[in-house]
PDB file of N, CA, C and O in Angstrom:
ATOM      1  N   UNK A 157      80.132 -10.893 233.443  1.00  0.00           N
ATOM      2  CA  UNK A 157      79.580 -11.265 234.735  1.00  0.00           C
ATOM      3  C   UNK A 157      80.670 -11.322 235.802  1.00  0.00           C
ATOM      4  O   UNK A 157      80.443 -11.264 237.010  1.00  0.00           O
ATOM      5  N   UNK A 158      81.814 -11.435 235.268  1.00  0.00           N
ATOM      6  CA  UNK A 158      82.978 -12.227 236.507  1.00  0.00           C
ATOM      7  C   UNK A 158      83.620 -10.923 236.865  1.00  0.00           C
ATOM      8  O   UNK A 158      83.948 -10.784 238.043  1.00  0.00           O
ATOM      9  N   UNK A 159      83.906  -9.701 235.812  1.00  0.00           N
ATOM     10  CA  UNK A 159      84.233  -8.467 236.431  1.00  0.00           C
ATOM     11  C   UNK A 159      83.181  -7.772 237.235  1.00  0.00           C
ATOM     12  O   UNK A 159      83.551  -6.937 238.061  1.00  0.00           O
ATOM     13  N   UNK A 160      81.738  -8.064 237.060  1.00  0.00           N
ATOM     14  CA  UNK A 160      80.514  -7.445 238.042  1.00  0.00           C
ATOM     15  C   UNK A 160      81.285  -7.717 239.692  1.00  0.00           C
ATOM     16  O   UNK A 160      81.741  -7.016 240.596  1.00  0.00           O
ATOM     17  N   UNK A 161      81.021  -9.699 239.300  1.00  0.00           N
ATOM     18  CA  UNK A 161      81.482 -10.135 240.644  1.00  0.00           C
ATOM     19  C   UNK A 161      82.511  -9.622 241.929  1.00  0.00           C
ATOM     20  O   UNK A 161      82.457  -9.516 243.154  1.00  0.00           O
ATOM     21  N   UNK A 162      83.682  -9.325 240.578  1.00  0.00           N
ATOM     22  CA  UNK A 162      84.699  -8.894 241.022  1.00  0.00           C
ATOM     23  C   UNK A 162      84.814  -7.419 242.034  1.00  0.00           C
ATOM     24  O   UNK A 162      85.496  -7.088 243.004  1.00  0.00           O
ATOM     25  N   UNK A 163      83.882  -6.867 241.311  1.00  0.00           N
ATOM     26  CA  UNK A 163      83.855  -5.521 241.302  1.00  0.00           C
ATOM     27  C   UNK A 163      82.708  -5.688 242.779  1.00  0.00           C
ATOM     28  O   UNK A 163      82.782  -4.664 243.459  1.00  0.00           O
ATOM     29  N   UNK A 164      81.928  -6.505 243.242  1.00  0.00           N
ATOM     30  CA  UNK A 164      80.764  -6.687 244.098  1.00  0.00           C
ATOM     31  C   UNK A 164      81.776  -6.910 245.336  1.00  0.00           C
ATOM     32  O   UNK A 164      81.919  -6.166 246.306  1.00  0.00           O
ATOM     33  N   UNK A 165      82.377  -8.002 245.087  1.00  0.00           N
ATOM     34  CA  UNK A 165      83.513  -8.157 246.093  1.00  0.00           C
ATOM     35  C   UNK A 165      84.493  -7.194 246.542  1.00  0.00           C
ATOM     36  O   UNK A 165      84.850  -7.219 247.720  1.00  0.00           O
ATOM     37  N   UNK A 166      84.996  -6.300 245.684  1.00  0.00           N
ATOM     38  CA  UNK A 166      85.764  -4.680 246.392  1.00  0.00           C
ATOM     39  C   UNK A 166      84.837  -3.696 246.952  1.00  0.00           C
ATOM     40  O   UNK A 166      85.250  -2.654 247.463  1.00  0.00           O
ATOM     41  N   UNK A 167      83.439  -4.033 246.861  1.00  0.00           N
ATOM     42  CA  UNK A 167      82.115  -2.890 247.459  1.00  0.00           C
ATOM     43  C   UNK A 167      82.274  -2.092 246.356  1.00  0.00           C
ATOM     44  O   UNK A 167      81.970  -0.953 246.709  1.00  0.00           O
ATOM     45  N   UNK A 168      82.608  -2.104 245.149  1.00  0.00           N
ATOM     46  CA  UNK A 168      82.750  -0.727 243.994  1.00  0.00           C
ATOM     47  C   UNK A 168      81.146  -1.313 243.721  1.00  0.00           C
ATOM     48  O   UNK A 168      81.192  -2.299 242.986  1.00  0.00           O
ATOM     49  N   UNK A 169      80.002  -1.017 244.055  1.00  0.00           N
ATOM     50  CA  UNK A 169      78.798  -1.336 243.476  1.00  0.00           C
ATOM     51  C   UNK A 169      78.432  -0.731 242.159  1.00  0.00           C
ATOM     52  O   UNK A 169      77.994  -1.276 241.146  1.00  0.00           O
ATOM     53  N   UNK A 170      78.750   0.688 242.440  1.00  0.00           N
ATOM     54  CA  UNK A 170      77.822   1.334 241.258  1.00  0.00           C
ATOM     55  C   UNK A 170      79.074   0.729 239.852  1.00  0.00           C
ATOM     56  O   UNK A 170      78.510   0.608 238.765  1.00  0.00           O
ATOM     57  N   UNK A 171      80.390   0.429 239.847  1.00  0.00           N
ATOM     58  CA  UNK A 171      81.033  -0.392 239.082  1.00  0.00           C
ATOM     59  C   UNK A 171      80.562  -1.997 238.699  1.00  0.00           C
ATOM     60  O   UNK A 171      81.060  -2.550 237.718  1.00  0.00           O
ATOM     61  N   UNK A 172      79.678  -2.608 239.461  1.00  0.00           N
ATOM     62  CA  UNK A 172      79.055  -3.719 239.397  1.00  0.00           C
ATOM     63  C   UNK A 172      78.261  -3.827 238.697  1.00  0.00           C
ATOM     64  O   UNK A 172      78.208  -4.744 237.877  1.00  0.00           O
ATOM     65  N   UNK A 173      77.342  -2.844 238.830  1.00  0.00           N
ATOM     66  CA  UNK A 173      75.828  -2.394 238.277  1.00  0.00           C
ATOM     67  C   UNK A 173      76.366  -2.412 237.149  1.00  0.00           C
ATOM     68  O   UNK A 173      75.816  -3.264 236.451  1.00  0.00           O
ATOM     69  N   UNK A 174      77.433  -1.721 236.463  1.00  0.00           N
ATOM     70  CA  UNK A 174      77.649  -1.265 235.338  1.00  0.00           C
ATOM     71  C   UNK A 174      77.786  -2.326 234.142  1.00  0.00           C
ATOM     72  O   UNK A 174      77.407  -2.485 232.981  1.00  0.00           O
ATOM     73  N   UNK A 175      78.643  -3.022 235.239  1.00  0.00           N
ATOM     74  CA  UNK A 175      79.258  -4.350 234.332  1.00  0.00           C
ATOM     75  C   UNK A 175      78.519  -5.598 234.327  1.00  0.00           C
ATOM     76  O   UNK A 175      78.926  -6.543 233.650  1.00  0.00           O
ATOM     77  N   UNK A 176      76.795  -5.727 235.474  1.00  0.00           N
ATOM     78  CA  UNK A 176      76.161  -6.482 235.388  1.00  0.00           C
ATOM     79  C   UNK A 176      74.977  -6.055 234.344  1.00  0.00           C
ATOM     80  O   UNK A 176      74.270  -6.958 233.897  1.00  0.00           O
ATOM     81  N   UNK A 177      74.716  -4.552 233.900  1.00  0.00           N
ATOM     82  CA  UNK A 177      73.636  -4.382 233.062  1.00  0.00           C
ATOM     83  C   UNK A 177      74.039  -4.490 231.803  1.00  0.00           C
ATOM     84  O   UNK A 177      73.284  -4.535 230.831  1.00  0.00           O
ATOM     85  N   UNK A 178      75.885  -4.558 231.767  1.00  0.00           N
ATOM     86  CA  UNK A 178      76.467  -4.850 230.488  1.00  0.00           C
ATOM     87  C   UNK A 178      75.792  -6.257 229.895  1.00  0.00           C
ATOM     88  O   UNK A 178      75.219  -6.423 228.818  1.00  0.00           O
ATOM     89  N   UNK A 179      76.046  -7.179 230.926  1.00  0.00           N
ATOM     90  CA  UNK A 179      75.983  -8.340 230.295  1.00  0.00           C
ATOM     91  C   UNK A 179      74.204  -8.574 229.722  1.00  0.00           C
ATOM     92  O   UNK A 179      73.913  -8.972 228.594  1.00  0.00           O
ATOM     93  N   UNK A 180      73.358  -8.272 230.635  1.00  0.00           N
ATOM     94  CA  UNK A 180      71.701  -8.347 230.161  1.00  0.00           C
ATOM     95  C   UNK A 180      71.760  -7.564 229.123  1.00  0.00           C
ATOM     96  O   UNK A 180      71.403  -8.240 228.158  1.00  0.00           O
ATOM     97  N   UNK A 181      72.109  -6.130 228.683  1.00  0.00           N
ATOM     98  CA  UNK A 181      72.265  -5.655 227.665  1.00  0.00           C
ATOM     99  C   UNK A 181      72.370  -6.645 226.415  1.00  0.00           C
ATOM    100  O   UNK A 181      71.510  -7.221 225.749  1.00  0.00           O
ATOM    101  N   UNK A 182      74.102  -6.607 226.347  1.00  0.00           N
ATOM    102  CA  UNK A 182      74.364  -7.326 225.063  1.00  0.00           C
ATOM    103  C   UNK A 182      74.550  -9.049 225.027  1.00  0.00           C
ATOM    104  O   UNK A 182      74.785  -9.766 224.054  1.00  0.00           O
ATOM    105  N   UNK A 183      74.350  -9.424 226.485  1.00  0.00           N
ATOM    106  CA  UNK A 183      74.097 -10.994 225.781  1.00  0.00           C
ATOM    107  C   UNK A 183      72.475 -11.420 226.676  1.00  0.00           C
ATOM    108  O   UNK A 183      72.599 -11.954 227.778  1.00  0.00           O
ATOM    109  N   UNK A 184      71.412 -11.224 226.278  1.00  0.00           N
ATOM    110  CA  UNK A 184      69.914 -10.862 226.979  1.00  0.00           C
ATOM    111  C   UNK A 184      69.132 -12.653 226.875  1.00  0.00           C
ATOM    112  O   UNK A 184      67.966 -12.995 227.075  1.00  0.00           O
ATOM    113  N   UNK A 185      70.478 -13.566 226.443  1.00  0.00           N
ATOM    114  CA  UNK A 185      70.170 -14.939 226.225  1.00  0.00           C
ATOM    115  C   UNK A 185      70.770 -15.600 227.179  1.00  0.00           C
ATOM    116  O   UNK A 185      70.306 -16.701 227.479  1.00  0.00           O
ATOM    117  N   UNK A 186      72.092 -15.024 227.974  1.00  0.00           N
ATOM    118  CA  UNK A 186      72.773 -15.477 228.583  1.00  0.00           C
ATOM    119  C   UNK A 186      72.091 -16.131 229.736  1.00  0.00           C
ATOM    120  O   UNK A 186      71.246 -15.691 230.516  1.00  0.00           O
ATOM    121  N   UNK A 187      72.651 -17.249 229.648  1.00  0.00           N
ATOM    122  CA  UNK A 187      72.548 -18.343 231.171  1.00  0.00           C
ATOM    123  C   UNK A 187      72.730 -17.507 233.094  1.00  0.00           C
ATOM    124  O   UNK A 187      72.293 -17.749 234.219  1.00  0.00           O
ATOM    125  N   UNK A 188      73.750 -16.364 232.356  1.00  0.00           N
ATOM    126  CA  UNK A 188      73.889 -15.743 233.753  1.00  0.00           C
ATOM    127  C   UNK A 188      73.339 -14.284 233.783  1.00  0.00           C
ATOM    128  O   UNK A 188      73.934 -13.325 234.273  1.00  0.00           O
ATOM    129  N   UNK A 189      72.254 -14.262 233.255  1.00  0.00           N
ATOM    130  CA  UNK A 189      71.752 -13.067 233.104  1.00  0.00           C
ATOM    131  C   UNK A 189      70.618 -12.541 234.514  1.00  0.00           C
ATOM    132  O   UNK A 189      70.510 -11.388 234.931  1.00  0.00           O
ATOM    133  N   UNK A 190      69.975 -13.605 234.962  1.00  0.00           N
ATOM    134  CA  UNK A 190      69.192 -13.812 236.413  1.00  0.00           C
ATOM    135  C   UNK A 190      70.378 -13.982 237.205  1.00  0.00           C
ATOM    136  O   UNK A 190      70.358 -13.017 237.968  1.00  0.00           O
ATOM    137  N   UNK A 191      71.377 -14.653 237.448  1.00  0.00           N
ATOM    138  CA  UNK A 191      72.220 -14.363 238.300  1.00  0.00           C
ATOM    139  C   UNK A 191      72.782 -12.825 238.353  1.00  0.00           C
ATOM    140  O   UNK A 191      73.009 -12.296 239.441  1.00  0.00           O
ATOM    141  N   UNK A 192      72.948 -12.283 237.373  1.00  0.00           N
ATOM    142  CA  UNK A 192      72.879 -10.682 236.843  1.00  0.00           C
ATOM    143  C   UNK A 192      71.934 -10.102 237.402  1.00  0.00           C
ATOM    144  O   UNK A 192      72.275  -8.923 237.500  1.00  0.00           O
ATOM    145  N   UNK A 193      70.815 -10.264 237.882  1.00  0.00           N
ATOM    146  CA  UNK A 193      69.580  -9.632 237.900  1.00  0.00           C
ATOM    147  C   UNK A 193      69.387 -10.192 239.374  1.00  0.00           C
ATOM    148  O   UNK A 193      68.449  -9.645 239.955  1.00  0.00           O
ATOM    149  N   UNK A 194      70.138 -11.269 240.199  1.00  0.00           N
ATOM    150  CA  UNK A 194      70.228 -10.640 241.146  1.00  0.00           C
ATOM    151  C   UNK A 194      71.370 -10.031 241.965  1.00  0.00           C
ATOM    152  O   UNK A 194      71.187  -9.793 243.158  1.00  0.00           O
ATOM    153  N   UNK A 195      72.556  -9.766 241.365  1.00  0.00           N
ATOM    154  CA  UNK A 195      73.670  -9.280 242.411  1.00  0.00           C
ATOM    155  C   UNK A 195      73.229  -7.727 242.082  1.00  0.00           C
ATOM    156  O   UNK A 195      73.407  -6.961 243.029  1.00  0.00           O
ATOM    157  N   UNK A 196      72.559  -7.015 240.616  1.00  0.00           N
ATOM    158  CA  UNK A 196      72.349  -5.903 240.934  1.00  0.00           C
ATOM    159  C   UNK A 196      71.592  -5.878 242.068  1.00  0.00           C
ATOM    160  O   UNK A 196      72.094  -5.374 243.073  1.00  0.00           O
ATOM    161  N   UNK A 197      70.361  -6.369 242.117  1.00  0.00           N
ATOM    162  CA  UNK A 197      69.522  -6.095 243.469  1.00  0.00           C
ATOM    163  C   UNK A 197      70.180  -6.518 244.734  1.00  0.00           C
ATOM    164  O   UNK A 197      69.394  -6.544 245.681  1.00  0.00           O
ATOM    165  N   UNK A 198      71.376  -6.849 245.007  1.00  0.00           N
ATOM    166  CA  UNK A 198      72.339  -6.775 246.022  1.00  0.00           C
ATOM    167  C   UNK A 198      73.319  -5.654 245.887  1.00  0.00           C
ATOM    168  O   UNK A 198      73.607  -5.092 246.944  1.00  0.00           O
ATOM    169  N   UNK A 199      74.026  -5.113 244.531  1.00  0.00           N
ATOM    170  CA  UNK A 199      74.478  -3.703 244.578  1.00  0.00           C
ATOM    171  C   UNK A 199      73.346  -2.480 244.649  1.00  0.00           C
ATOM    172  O   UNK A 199      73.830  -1.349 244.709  1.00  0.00           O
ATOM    173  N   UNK A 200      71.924  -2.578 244.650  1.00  0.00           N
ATOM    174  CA  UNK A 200      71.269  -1.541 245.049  1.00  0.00           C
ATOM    175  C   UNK A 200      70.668  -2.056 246.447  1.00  0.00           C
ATOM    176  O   UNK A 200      69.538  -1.588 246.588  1.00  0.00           O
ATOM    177  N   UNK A 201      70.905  -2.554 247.111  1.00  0.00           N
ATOM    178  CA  UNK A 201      70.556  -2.868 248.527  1.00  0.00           C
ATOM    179  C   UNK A 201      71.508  -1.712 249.022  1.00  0.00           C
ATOM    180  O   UNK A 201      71.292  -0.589 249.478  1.00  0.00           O
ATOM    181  N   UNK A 202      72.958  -2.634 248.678  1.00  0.00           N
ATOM    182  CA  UNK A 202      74.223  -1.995 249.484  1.00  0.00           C
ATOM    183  C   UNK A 202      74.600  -0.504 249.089  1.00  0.00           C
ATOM    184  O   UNK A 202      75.531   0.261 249.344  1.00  0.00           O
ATOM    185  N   UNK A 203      73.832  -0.475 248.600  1.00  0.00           N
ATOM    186  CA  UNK A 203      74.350   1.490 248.291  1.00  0.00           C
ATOM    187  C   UNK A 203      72.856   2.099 248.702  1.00  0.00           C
ATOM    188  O   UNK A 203      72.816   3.235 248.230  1.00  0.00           O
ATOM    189  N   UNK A 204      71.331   1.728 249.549  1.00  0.00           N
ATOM    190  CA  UNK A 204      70.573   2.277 250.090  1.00  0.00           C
ATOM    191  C   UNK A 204      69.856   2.610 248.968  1.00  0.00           C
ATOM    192  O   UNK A 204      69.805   3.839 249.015  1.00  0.00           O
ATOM    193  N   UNK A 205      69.051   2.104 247.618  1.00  0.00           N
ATOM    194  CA  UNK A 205      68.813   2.750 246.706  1.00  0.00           C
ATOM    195  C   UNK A 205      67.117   1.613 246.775  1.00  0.00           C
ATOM    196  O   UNK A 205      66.624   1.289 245.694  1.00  0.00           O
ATOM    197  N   UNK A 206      66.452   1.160 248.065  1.00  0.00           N
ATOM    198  CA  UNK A 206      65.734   1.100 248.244  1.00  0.00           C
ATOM    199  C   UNK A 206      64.395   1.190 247.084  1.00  0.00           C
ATOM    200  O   UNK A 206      63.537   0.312 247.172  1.00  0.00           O
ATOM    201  N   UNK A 207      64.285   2.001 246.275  1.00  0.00           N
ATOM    202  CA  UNK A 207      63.169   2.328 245.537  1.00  0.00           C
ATOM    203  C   UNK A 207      63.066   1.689 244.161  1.00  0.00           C
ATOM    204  O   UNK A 207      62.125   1.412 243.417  1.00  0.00           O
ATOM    205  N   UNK A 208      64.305   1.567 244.106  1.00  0.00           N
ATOM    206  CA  UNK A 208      65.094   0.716 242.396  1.00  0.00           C
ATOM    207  C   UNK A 208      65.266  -0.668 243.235  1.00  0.00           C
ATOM    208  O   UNK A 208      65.454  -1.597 242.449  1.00  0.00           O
ATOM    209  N   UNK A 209      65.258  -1.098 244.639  1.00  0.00           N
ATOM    210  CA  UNK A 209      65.310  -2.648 244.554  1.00  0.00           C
ATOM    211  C   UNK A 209      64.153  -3.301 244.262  1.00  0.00           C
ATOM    212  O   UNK A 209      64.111  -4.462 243.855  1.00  0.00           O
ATOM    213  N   UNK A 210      63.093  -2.509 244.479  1.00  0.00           N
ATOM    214  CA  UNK A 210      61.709  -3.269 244.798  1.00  0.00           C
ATOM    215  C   UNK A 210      61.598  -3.370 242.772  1.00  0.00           C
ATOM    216  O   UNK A 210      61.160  -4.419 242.301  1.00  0.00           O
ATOM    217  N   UNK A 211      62.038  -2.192 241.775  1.00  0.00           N
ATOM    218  CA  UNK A 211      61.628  -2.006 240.305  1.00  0.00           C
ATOM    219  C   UNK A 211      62.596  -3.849 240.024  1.00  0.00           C
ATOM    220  O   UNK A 211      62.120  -4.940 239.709  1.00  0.00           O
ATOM    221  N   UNK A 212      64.117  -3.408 240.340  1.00  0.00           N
ATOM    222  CA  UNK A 212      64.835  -4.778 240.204  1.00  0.00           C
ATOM    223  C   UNK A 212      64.283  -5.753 240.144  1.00  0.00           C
ATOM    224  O   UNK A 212      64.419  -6.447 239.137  1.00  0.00           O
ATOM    225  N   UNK A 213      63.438  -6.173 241.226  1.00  0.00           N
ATOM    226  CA  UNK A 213      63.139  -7.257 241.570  1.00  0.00           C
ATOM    227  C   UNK A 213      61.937  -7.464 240.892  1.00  0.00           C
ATOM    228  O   UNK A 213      61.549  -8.573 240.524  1.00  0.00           O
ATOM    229  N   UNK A 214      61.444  -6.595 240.752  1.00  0.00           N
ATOM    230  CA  UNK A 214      59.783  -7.274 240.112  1.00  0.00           C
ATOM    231  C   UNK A 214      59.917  -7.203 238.375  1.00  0.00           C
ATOM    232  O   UNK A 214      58.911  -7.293 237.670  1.00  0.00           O
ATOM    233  N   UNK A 215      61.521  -7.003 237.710  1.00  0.00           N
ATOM    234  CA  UNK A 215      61.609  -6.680 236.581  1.00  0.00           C
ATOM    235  C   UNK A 215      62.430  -8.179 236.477  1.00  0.00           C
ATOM    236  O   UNK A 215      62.378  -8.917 235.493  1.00  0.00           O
ATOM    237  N   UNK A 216      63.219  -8.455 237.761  1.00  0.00           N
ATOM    238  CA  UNK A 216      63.961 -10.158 237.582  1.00  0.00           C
ATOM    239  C   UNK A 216      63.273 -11.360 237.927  1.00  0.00           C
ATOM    240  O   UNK A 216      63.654 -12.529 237.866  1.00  0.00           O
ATOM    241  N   UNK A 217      61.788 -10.676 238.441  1.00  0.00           N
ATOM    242  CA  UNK A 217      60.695 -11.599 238.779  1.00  0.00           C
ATOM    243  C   UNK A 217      59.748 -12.338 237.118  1.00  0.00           C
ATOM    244  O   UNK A 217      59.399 -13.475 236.800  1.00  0.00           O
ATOM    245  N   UNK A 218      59.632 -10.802 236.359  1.00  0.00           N
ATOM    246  CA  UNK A 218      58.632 -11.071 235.414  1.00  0.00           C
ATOM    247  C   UNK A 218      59.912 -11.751 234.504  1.00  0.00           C
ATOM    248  O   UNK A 218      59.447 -12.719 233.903  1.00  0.00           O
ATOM    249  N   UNK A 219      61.077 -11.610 234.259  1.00  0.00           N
ATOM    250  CA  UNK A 219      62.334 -12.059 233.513  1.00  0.00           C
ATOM    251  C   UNK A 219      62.573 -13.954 233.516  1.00  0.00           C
ATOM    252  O   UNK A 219      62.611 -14.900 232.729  1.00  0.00           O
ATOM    253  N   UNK A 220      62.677 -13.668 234.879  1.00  0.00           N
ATOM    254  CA  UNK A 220      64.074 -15.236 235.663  1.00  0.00           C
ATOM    255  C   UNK A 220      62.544 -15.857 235.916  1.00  0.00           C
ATOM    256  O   UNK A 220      62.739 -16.525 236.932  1.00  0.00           O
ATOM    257  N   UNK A 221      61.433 -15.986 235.649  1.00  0.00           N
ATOM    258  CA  UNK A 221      60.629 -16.923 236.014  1.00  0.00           C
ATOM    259  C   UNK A 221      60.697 -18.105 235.810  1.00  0.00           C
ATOM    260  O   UNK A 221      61.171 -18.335 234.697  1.00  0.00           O
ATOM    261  N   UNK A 222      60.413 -19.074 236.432  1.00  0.00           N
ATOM    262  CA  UNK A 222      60.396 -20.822 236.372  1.00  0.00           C
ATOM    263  C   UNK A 222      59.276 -20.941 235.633  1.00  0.00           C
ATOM    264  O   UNK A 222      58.261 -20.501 236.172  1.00  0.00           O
ATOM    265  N   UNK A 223      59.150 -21.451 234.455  1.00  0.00           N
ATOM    266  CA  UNK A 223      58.402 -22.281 233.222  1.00  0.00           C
ATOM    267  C   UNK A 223      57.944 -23.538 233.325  1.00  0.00           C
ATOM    268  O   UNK A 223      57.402 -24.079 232.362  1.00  0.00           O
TER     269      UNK A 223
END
């Protein structure tokens, strides 16, 4: 998560993405996995990818829900 961050903060997005779908990937229990789920939908804002924010979001909607 902290190299995503890192990587969000130099504008390297599509490097963000990479290292934020790492973490939902292989740890899909993790505490920072909705925080994951939303800086991608802030690295596909910032790179204009419009069509994948709206999938993002309604995929970190049905995910990160409050119980």
């Amino acid at each position: 998560y902290w190299m995503g961050e890192s990587y969000l903060i130099e504008r390297e997005y599509k490097k963000a993405l990479i290292r934020f779908d790492d973490l939902i990937v292989k740890f899909p229990n993790s505490d920072k996995k909705c925080d994951a789920r939303d800086r991608q939908i802030e690295c596909l804002k910032a790179l204009g990818m419009e069509d994948q924010v709206k999938t993002f979001t309604d995929l970190r909607n049905s995910e990160c829900s409050k119980k």
